[in-house]
mmCIF file of C-alpha atoms in Angstrom:
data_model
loop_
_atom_site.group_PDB
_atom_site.id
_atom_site.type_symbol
_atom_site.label_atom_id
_atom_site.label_comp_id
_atom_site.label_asym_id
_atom_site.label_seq_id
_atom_site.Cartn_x
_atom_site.Cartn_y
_atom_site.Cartn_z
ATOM 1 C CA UNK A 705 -35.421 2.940 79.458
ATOM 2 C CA UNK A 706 -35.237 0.378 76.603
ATOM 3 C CA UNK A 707 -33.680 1.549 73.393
ATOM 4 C CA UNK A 708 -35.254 0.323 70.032
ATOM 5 C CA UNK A 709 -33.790 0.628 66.589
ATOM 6 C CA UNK A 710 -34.379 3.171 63.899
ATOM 7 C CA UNK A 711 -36.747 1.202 61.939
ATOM 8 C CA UNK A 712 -39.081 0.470 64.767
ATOM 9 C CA UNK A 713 -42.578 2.741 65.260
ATOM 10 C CA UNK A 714 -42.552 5.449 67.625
ATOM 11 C CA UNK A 715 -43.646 3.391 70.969
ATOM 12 C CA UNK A 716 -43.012 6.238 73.395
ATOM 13 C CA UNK A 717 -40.579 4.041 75.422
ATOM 14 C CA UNK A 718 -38.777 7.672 77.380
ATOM 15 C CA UNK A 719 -38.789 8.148 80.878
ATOM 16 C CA UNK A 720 -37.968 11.873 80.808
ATOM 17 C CA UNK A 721 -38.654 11.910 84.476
ATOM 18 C CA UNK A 722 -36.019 9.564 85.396
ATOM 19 C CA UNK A 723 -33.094 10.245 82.187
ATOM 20 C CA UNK A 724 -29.622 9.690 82.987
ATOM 21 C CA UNK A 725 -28.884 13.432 81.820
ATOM 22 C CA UNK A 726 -31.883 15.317 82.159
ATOM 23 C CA UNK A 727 -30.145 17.641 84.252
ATOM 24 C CA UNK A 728 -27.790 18.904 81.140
ATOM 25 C CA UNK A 729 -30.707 18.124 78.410
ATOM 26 C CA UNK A 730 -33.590 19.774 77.249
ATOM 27 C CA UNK A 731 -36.484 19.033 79.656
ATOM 28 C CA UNK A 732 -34.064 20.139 82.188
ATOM 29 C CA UNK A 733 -35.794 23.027 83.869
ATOM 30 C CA UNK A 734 -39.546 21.062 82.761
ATOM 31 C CA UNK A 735 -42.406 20.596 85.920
ATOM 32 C CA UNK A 736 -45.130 17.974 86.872
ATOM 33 C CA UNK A 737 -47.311 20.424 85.245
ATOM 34 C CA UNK A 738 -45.026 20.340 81.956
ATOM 35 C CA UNK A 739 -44.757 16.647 81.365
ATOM 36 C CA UNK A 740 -48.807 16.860 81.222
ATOM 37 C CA UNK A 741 -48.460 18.784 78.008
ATOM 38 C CA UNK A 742 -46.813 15.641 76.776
ATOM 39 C CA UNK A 743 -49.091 14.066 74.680
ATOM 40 C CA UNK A 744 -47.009 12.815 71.838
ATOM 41 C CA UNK A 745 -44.837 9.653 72.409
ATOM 42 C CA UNK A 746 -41.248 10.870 72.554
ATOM 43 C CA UNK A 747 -38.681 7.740 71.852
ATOM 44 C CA UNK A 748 -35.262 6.283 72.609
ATOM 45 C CA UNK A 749 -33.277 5.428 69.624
ATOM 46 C CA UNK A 750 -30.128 3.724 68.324
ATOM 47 C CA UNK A 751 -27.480 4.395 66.007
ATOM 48 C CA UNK A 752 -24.277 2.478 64.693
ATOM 49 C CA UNK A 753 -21.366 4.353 63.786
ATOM 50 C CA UNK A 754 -21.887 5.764 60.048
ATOM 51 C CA UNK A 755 -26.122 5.954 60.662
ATOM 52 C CA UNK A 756 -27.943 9.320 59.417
ATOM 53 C CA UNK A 757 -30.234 10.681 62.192
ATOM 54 C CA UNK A 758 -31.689 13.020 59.075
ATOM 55 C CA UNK A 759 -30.603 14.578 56.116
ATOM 56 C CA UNK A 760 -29.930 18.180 55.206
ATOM 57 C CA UNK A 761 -33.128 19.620 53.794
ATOM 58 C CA UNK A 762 -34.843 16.888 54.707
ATOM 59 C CA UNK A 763 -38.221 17.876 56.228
ATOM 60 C CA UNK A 764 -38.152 17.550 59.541
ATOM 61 C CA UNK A 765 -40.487 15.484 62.018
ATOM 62 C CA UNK A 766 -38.805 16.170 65.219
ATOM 63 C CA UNK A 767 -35.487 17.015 67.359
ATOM 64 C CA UNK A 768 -32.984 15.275 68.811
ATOM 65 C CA UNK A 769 -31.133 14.947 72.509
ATOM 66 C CA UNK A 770 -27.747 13.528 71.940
ATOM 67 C CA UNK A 771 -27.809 10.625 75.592
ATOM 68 C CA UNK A 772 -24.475 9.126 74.395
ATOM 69 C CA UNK A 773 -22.081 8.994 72.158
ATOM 70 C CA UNK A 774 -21.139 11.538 69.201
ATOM 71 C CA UNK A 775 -22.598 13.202 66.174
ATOM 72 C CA UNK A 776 -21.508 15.636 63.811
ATOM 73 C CA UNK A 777 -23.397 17.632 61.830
ATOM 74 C CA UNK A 778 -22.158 18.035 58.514
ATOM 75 C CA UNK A 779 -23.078 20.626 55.310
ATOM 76 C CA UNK A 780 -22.351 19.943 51.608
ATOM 77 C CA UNK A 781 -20.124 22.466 49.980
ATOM 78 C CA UNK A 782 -21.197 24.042 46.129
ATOM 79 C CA UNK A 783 -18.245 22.400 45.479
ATOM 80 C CA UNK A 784 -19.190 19.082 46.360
ATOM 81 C CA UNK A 785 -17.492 17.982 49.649
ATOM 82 C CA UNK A 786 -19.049 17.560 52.841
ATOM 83 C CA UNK A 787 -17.656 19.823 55.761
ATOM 84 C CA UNK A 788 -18.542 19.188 59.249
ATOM 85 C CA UNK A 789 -19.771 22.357 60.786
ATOM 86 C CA UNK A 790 -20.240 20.783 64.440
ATOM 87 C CA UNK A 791 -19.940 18.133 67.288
ATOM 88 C CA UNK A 792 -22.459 16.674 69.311
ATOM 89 C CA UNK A 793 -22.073 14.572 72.536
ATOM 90 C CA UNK A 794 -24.372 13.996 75.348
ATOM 91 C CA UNK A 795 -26.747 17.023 76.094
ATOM 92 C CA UNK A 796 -26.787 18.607 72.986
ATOM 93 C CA UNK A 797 -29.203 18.980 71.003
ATOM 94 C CA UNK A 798 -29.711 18.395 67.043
ATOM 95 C CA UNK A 799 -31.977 19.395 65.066
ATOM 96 C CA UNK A 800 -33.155 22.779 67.047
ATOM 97 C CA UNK A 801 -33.258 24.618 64.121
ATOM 98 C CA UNK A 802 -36.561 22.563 62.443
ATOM 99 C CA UNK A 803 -38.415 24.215 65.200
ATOM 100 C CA UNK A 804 -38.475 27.590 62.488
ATOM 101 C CA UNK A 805 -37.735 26.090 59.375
ATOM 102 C CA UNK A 806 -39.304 22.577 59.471
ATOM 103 C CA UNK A 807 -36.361 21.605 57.455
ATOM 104 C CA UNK A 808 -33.292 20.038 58.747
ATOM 105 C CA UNK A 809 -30.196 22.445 57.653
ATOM 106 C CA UNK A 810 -27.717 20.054 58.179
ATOM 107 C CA UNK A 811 -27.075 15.873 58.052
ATOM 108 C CA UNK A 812 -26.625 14.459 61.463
ATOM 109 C CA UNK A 813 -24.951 11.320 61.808
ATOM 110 C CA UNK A 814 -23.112 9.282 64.158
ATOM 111 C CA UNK A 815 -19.801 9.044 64.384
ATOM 112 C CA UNK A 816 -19.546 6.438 67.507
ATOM 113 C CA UNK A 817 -22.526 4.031 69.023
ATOM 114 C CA UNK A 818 -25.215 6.428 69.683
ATOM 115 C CA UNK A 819 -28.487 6.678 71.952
ATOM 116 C CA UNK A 820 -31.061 9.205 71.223
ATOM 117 C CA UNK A 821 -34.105 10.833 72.244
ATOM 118 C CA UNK A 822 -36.428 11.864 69.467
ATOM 119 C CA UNK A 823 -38.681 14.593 70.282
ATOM 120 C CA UNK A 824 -41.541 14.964 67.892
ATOM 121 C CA UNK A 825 -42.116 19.055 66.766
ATOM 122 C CA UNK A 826 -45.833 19.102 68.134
ATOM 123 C CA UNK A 827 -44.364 18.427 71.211
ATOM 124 C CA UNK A 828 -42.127 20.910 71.406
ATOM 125 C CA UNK A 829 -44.406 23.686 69.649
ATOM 126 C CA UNK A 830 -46.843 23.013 72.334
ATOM 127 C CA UNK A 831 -44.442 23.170 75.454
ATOM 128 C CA UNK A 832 -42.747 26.091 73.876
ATOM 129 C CA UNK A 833 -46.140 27.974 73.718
ATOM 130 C CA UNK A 834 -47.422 26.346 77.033
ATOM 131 C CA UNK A 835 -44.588 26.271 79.330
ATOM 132 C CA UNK A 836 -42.696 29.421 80.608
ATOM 133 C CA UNK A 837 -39.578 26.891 81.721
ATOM 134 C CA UNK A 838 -39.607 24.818 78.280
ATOM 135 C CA UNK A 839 -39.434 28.284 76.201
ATOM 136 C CA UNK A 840 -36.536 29.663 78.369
ATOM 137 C CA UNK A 841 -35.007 25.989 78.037
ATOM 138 C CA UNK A 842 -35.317 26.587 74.316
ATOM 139 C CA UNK A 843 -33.770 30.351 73.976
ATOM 140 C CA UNK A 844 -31.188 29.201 75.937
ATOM 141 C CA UNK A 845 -30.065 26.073 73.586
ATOM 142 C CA UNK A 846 -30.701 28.374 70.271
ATOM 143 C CA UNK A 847 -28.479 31.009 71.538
ATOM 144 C CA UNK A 848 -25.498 28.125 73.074
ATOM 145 C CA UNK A 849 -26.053 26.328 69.966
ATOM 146 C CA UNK A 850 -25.231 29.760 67.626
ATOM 147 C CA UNK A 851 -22.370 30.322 70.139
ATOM 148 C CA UNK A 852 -20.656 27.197 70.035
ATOM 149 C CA UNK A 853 -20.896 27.076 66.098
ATOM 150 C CA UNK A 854 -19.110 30.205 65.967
ATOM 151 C CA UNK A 855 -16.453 29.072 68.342
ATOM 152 C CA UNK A 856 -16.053 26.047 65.970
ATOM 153 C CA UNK A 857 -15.254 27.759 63.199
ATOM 154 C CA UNK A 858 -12.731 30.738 65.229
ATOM 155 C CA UNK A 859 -11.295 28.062 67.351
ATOM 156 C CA UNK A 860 -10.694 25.211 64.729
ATOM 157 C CA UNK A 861 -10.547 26.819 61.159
ATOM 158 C CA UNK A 862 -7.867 29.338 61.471
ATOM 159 C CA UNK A 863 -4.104 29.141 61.927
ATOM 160 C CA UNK A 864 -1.453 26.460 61.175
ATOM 161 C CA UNK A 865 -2.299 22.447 60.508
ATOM 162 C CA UNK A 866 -0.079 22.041 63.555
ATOM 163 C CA UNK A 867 -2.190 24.346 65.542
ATOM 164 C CA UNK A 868 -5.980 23.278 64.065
ATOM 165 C CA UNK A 869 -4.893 19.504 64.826
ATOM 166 C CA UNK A 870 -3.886 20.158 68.057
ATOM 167 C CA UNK A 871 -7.280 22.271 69.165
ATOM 168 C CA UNK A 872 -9.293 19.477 68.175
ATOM 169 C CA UNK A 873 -7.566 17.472 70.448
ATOM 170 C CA UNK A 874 -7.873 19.446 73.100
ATOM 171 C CA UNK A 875 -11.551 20.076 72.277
ATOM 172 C CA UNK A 876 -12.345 16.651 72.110
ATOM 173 C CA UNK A 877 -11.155 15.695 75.414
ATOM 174 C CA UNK A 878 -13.186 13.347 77.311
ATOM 175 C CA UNK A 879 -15.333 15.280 80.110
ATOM 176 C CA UNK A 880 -14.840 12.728 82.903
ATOM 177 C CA UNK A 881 -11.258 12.617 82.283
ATOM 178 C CA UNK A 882 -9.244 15.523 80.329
ATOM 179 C CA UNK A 883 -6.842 13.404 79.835
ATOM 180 C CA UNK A 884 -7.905 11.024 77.607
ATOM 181 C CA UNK A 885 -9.284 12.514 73.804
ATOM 182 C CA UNK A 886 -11.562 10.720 71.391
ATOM 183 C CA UNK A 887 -10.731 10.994 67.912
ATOM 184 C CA UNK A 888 -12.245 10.252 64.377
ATOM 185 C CA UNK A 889 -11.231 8.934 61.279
ATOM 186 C CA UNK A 890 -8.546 10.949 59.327
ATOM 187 C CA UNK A 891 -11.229 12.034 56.549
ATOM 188 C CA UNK A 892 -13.311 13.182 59.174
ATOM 189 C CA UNK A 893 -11.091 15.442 61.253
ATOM 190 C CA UNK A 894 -9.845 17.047 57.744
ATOM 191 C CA UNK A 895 -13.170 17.545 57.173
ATOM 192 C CA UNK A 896 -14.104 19.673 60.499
ATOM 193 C CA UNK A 897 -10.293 21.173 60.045
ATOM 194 C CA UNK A 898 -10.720 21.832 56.422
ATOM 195 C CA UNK A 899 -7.110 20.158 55.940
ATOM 196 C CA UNK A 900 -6.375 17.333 53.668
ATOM 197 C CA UNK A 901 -6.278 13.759 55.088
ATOM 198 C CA UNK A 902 -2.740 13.608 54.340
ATOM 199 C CA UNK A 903 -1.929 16.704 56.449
ATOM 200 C CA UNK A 904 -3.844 15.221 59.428
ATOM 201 C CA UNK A 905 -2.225 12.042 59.467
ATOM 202 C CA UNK A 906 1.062 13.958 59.209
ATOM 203 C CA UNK A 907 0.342 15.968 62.374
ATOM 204 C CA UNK A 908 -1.172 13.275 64.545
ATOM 205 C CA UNK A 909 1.919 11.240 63.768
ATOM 206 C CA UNK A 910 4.259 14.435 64.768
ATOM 207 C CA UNK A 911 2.298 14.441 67.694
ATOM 208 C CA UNK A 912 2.419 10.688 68.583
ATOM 209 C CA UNK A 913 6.393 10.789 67.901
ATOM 210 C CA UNK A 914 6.841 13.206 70.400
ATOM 211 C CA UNK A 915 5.610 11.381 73.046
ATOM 212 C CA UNK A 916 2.206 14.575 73.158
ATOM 213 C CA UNK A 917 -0.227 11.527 72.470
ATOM 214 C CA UNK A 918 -0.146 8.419 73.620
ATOM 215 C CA UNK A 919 -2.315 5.482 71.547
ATOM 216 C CA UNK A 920 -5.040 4.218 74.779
ATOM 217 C CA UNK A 921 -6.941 1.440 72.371
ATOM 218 C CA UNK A 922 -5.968 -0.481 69.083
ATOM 219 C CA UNK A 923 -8.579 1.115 66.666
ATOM 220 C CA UNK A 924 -6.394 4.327 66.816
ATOM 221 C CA UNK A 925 -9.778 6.613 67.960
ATOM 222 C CA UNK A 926 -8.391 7.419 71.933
ATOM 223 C CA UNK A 927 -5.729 8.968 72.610
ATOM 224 C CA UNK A 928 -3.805 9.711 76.159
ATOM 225 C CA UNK A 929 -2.448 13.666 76.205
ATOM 226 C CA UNK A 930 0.336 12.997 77.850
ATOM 227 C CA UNK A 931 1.894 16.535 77.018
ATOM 228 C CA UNK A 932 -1.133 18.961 77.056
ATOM 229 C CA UNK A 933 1.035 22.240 77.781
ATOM 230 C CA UNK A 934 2.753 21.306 73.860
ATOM 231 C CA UNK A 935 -0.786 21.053 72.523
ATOM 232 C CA UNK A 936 -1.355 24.474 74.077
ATOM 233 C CA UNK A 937 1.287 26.351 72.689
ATOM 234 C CA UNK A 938 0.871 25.273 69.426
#
């Protein structure tokens, strides 16, 4: 595949047939006989850290599949701040939602170097209606997607600092290697932990003095769990 930037025209550059992760994206479960009710051109795109995919409320023109790197998809509060609701890495999908509302309910943007697949709604409206395999695919992402938002909020919005800080470290493990966790900026994780930037800082550093994390690069984002069992009974 070659990626083009955001700004370019949609060129149809994918090669569904032959993705990287098509086994754990959306066209998964798709046939010979699917990809012929692709008539729209479906493109590869890239983000820098800090890039909006789309905005909240914005109307919406297609989905996304996350191919690498993260996103989080953030909501603004009536009180003004922004509060990350969820985390996207490769797989997921963002965006899903526009396929009832045609309205984005959320801003997605990138928190690392990002790669893309845009999927314009036509397309999908027409598999889903055409193609008994693409509208299973889809049930099944709308119903993990609901799930996992709900285990966000359980899993990382109750109990201590200690113990929120400490869950999104273990959530954010790295899936090739469980012992090695990616990280955000401070403002960020208070804003998925709804703690204060201060109080974060504070707990990673608890955590880093006791020998539980171990810096891995110099821009303070990866982390070695050296100590998982402490993170767990936190």
């Amino acid at each position: 595949m070659i990626p083009i930037k955001t700004e370019s025209a949609w060129q149809g550059t994918s090669d569904c047939r032959n993705c990287g992760i098509r086994e754990t994206a959306l066209f998964a479960d798709l046939t010979e006989a699917d990809f012929g009710l692709i008539h729209t051109p479906i493109d590869d795109l890239e983000y820098r850290p800090a890039s909006v995919l789309y905005q909240e409320g914005q109307t919406a023109v297609g989905i996304f599949t996350v191919r690498s790197g993260v996103v989080k998809l953030q909501r603004l509060t009536q009180d003004g701040r922004q509060r990350i609701v969820r985390i996207l890495r490769p797989g997921d999908v963002a965006g899903l939602e526009a396929l009832a509302a045609h309205r984005y309910d959320s801003e997605a943007v990138a928190l690392t170097q990002v790669s893309v697949c845009r999927i314009p709604l036509e397309v999908m409206h027409n598999l889903s209606t055409n193609s008994q395999h693409m509208h299973k695919q889809l049930m099944q992402k709308w119903q993990r997607t609901l799930k996992e938002a709900d285990d966000w909020l359980a899993y990382l919005n109750f109990g201590t600092a200690s113990q929120r800080v400490a869950g999104l470290v273990l959530k954010m493990r790295q899936p090739t290697d469980p012992g090695v966790c990616t990280l955000f900026s401070r403002g960020d994780m208070g804003a998925m932990l709804d703690l204060k930037l201060e109080t974060v800082s504070r707990e990673l550093g608890k955590l880093l003095r006791a020998g539980v994390l171990a810096p891995a690069d110099k821009a303070g984002r990866t982390y070695r769990i050296q100590k998982p069992e402490q993170l767990l009974a936190r």
